[in-house]
Short mmCIF file of C-alpha atoms and ligand atoms in Angstrom, two decimals:
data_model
loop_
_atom_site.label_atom_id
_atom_site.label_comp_id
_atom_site.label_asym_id
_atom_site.label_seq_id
_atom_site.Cartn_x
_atom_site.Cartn_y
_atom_site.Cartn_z
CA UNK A 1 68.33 12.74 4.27
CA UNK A 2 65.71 15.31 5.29
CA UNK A 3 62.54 13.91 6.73
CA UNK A 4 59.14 14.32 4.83
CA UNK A 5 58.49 17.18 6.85
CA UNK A 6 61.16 19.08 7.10
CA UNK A 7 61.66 18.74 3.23
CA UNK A 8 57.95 20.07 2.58
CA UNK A 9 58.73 23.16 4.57
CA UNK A 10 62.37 23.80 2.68
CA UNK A 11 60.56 23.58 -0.40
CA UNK A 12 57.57 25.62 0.67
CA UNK A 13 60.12 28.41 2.07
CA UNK A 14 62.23 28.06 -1.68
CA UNK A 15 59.20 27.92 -3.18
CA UNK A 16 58.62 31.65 -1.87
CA UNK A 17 62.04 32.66 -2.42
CA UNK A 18 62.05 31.84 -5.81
CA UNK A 19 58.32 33.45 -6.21
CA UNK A 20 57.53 29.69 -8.22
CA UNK A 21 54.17 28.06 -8.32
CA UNK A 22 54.20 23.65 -7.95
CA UNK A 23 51.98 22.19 -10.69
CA UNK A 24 51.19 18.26 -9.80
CA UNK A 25 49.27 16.08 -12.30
CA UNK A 26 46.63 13.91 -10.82
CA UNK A 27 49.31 10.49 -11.40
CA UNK A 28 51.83 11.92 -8.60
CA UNK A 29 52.46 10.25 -5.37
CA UNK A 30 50.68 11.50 -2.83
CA UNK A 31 53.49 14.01 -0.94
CA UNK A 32 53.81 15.63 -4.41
CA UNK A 33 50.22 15.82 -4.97
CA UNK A 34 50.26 17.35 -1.37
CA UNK A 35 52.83 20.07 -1.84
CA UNK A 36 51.72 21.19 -5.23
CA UNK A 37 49.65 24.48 -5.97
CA UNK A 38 47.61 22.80 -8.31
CA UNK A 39 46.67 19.97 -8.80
CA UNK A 40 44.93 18.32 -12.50
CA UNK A 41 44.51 16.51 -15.40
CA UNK A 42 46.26 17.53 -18.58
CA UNK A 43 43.75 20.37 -19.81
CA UNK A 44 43.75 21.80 -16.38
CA UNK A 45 47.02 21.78 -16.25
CA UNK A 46 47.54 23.41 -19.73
CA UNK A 47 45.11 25.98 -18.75
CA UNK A 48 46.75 26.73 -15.29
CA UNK A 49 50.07 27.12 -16.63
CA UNK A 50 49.10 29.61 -19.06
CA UNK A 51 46.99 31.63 -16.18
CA UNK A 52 50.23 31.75 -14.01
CA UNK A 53 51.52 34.94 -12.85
CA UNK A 54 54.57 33.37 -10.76
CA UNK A 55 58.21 34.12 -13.32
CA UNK A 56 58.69 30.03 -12.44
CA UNK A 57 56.91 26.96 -12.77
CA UNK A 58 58.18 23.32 -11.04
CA UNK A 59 55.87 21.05 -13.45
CA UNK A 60 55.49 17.61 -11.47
CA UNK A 61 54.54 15.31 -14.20
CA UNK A 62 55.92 14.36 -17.56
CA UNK A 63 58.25 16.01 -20.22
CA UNK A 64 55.26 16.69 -22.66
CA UNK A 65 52.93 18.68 -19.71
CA UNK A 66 56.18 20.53 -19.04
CA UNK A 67 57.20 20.93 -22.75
CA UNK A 68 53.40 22.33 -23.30
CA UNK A 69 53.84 24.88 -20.06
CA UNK A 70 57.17 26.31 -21.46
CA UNK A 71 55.38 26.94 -25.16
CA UNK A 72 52.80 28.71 -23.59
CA UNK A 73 55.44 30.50 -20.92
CA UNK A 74 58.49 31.45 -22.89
CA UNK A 75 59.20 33.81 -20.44
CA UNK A 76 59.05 31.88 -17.41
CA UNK A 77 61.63 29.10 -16.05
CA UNK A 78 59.89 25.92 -16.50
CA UNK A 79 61.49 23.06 -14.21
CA UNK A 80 60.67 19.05 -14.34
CA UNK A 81 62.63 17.96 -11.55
CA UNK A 82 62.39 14.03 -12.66
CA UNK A 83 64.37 15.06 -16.05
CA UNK A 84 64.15 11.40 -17.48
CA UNK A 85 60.26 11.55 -16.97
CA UNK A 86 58.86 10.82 -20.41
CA UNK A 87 55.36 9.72 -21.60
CA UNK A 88 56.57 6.67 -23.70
CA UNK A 89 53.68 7.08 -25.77
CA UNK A 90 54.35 10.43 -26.56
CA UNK A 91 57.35 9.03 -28.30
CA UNK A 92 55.44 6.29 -30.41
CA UNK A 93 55.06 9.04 -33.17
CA UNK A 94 57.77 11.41 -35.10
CA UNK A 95 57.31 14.39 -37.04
CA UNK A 96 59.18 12.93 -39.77
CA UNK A 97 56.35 9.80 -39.33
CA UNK A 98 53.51 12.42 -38.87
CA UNK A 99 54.24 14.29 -42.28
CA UNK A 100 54.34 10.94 -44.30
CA UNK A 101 50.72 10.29 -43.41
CA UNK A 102 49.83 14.01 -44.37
CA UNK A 103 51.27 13.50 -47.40
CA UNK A 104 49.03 10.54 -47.75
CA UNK A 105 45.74 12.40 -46.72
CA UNK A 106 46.54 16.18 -47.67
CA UNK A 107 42.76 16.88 -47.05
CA UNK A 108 43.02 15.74 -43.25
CA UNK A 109 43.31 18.00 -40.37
CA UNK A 110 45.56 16.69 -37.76
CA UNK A 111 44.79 16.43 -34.21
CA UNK A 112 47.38 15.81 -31.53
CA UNK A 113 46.71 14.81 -28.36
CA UNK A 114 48.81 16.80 -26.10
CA UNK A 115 51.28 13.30 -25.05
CA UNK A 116 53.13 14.17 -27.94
CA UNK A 117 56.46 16.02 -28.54
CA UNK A 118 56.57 19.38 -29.42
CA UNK A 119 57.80 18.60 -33.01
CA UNK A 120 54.70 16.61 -33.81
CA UNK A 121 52.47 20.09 -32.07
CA UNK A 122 54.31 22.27 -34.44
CA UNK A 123 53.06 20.19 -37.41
CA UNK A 124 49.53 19.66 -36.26
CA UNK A 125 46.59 22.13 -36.49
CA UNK A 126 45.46 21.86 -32.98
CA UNK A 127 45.74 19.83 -29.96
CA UNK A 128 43.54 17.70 -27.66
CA UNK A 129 43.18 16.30 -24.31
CA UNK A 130 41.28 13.44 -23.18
CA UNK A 131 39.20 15.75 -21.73
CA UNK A 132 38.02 17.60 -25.07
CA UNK A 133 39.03 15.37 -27.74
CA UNK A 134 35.84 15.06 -29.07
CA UNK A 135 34.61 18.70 -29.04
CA UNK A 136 38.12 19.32 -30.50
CA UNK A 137 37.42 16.89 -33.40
CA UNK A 138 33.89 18.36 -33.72
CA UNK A 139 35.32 22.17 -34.01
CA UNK A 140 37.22 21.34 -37.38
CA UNK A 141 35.70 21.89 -40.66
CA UNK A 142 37.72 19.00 -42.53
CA UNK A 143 35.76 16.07 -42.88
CA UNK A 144 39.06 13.38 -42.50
CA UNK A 145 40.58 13.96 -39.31
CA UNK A 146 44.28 12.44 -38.00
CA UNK A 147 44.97 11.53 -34.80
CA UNK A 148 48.16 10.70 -33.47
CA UNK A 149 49.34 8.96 -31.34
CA UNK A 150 46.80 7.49 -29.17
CA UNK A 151 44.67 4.93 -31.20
CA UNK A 152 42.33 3.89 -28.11
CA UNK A 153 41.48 7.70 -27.83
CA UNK A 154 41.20 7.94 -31.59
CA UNK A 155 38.98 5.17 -31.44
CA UNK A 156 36.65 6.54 -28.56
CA UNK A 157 36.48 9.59 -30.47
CA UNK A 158 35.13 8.09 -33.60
CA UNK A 159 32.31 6.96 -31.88
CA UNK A 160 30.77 10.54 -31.12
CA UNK A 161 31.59 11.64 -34.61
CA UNK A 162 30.45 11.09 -38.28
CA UNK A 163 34.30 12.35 -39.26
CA UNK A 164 36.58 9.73 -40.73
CA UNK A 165 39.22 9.50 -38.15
CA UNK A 166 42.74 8.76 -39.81
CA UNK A 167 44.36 7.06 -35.98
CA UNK A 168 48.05 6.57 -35.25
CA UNK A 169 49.00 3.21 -34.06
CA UNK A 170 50.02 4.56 -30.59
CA UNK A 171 49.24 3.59 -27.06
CA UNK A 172 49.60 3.80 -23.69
CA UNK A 173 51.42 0.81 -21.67
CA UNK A 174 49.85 1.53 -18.49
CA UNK A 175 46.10 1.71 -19.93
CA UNK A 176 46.57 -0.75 -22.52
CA UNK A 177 46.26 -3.19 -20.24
CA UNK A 178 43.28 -3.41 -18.43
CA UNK A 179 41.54 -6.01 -20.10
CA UNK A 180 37.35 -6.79 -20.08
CA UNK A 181 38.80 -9.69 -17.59
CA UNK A 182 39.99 -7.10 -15.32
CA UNK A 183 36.37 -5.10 -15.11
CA UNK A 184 34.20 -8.82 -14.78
CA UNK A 185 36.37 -9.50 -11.78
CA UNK A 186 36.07 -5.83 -9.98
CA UNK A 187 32.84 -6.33 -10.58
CA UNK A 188 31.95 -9.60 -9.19
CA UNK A 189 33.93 -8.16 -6.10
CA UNK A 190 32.24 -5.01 -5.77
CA UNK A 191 28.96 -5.38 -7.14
CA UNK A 192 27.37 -2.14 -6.62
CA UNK A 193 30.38 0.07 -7.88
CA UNK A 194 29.76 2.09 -11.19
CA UNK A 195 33.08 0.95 -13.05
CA UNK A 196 34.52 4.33 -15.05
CA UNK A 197 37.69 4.02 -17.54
CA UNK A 198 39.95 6.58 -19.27
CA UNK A 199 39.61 6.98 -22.83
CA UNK A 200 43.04 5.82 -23.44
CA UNK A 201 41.35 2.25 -22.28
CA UNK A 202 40.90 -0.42 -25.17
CA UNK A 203 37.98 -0.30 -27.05
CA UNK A 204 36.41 -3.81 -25.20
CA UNK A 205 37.35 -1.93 -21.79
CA UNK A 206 35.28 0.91 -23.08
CA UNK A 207 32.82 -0.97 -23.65
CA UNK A 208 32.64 -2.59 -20.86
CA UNK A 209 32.82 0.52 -18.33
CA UNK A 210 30.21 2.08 -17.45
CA UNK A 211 31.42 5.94 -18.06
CA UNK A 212 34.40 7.22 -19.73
CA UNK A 213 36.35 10.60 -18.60
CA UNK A 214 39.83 12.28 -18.12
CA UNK A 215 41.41 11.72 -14.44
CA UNK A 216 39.98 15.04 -13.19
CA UNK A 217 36.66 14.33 -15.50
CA UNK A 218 36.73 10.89 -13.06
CA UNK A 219 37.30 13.02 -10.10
CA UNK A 220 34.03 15.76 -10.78
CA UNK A 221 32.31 12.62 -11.82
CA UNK A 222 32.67 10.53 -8.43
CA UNK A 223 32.26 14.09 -6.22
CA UNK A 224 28.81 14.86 -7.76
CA UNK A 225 27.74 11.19 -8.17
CA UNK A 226 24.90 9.95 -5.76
CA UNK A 227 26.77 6.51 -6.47
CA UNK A 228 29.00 5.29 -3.10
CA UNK A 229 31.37 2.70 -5.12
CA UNK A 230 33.78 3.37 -8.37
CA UNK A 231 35.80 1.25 -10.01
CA UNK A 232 38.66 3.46 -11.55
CA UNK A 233 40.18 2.21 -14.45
CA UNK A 234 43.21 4.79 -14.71
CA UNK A 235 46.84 5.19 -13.07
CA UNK A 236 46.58 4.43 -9.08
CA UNK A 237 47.31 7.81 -8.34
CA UNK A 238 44.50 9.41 -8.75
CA UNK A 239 43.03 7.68 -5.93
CA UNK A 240 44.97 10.29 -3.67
CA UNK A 241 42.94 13.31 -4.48
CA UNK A 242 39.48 11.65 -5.34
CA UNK A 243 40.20 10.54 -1.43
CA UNK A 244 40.84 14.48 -0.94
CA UNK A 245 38.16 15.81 -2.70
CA UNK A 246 35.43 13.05 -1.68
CA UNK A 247 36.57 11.14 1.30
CA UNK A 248 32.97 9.87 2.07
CA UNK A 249 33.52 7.13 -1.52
CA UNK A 250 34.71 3.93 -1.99
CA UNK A 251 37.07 3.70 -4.73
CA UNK A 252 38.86 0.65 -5.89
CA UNK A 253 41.71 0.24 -8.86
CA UNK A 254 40.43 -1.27 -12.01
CA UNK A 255 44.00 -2.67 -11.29
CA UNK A 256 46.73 -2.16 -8.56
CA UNK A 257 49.89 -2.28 -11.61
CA UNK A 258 48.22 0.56 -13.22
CA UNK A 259 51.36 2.20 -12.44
CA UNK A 260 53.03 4.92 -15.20
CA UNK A 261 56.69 5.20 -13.88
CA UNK A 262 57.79 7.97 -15.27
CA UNK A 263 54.69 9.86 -13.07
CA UNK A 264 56.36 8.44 -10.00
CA UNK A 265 59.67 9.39 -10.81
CA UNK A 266 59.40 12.51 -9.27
CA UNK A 267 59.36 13.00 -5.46
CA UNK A 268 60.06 15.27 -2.84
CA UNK A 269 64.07 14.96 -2.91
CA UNK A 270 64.10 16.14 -6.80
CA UNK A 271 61.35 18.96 -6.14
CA UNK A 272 63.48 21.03 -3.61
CA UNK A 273 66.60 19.96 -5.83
CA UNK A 274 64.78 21.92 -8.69
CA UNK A 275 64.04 24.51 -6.55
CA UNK A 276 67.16 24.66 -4.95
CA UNK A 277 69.34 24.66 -8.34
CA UNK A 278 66.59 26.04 -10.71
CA UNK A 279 67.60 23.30 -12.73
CA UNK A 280 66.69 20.93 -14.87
CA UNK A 281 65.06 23.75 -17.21
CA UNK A 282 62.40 22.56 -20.31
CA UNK A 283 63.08 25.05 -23.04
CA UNK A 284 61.81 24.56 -26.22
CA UNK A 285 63.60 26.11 -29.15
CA UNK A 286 61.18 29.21 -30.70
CA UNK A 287 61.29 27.56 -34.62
CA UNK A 288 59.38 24.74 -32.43
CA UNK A 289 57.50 26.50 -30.16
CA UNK A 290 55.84 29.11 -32.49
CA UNK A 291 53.96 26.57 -34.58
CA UNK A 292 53.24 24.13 -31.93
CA UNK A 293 51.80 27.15 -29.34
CA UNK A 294 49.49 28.01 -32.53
CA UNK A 295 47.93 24.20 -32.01
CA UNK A 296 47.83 24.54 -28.24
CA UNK A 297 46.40 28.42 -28.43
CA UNK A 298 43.58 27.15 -31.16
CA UNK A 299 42.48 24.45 -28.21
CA UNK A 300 42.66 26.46 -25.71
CA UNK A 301 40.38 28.79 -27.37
CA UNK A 302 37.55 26.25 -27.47
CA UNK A 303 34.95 26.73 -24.83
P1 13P B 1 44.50 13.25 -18.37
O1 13P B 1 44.58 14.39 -19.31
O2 13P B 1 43.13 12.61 -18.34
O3 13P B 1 44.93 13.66 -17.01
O4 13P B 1 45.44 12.09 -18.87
C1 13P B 1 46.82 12.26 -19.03
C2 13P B 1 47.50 11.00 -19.21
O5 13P B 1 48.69 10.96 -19.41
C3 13P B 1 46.70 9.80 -19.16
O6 13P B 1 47.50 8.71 -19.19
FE1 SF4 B 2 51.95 8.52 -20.87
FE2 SF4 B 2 50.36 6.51 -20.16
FE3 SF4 B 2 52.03 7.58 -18.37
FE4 SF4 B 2 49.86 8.92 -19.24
S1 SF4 B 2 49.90 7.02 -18.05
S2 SF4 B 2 51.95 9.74 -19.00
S3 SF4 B 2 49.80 8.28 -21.38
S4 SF4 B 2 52.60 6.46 -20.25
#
């Protein structure tokens, strides 16, 4: 087996050869987050894989970032080089589910947060990040709103908006777990630190952070702060490029098992066998992709 450093410079020379472009989210381990071209939270991500030039992107993350990047880049080979990466909560909602509950509210746009599959896209009427959920919300001119499949982020949304918010009953493992416990005892041990959460956070975790933003929203927020201490109440991994971006801060995990497995299931080994085998490929059948690219185009739109 190749050593870290000879591996970085096969890819890097593949990389060329193949004219591709690395994409990392902000949950990689650190020598992915270190290779990639860009690295971001899901909205930046969206957004740079619609700006690419390069004929192939390797998409570190999960299926649904991928999935999203192929929509918007038929043309282009989109790779995932962990194949069984999934977002599990992506999965908590079907389009077969999602059109039962429009049949219940036919008045009610639907909103879905981009960790979903590209079935339940091509039935919704635009998408959202955790970034821009509630400017999303705010941009629609129905006054009943459905939100699938994250109900912590529906929930956070609600409170910005006078819109009746219709949530799914999804959630995220990783996030669902921090508990109000959790931020009483990083607080008694760093007393000074400003404690910031991800909206996907329950709603007593909300309410007991002190700000609430996307992973690269966290990242801005910590690098412009005049604050020295965070708590970060989001996946571990992030701590790798707030430690890039703004070495001089102390950061500290709202919890060390904030830990999403299928981000770390990629790694150095599988990027250069992507690379090396263009393979495995995310395509996205066009009866699919037209429709859902409509919900992802119509966000992307927003300012
Ligand atoms: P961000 O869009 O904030 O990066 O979040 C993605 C995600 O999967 C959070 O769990
Ligand atoms: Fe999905 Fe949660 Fe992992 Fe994000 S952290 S990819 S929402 S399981």
């Amino acid at each position: 087996m190749a050593k870290d450093s000879e591996l970085r410079d096969e890819i890097l020379a593949l990389k060329e050869e193949r004219d591709a472009v690395i994409l990392a989210h902000n949950y990689q381990i650190d020598a992915v987050q270190d290779i990639a071209d860009f690295v971001g939270d899901s909205l930046e991500l969206a957004r740079a894989a619609a700006a690419q030039k390069a004929p192939v992107i390797v998409f570190c993350g999960v299926d649904f970032m991928a999935e999203t990047a192929a929509i918007l880049s038929p043309e282009k080979t989109v790779l995932l080089p962990a194949a069984g990466a999934c977002c599990p909560m992506a999965e908590m909602v079907t389009a077969g589910e999602l059109a039962v509950l429009q049949e219940q509210y036919p008045d009610a746009a639907v909103v879905a947060y981009v960790n979903t599959t590209a079935e339940v896209k091509a039935e919704s009427d635009i998408c959202c990040t955790s970034a821009n959920a509630v400017k999303v919300v705010e941009s629609l001119s129905e006054q009943q709103v459905i939100m699938v499949p994250d109900r912590n982020l529906a929930g956070y949304v609600a409170r910005f908006t006078t819109k009746e918010i219709l949530p799914w009953d999804g959630f995220c493992l990783v996030h669902e777990r921090f508990t109000r416990k959790d931020i009483q005892t990083a607080r008694s041990r760093h007393p000074g630190a400003e404690v910031l959460v991800h909206p996907e956070c329950r709603p007593e975790v909300i309410d007991a952070a002190d700000q609430v933003f996307s992973t690269s929203g966290m990242i801005r927020h910590i690098c412009g702060s005049q604050n020295e201490e965070f708590i970060i109440g989001t996946e571990t991994g992030i701590l790798h490029q707030i430690s890039l971006k703004c070495p001089e801060k102390h950061c500290y995990p709202l919890s060390s098992r904030a830990i999403c497995v299928n981000m770390k299931k990629t790694d150095l080994e599988k990027v250069h066998a992507a690379l090396d085998r263009m393979a495995p490929r995310v395509l996205v059948p066009e009866r699919i992709a037209i429709p859902a690219r409509r919900a992802i185009d119509r966000m992307l739109a927003l300012p």
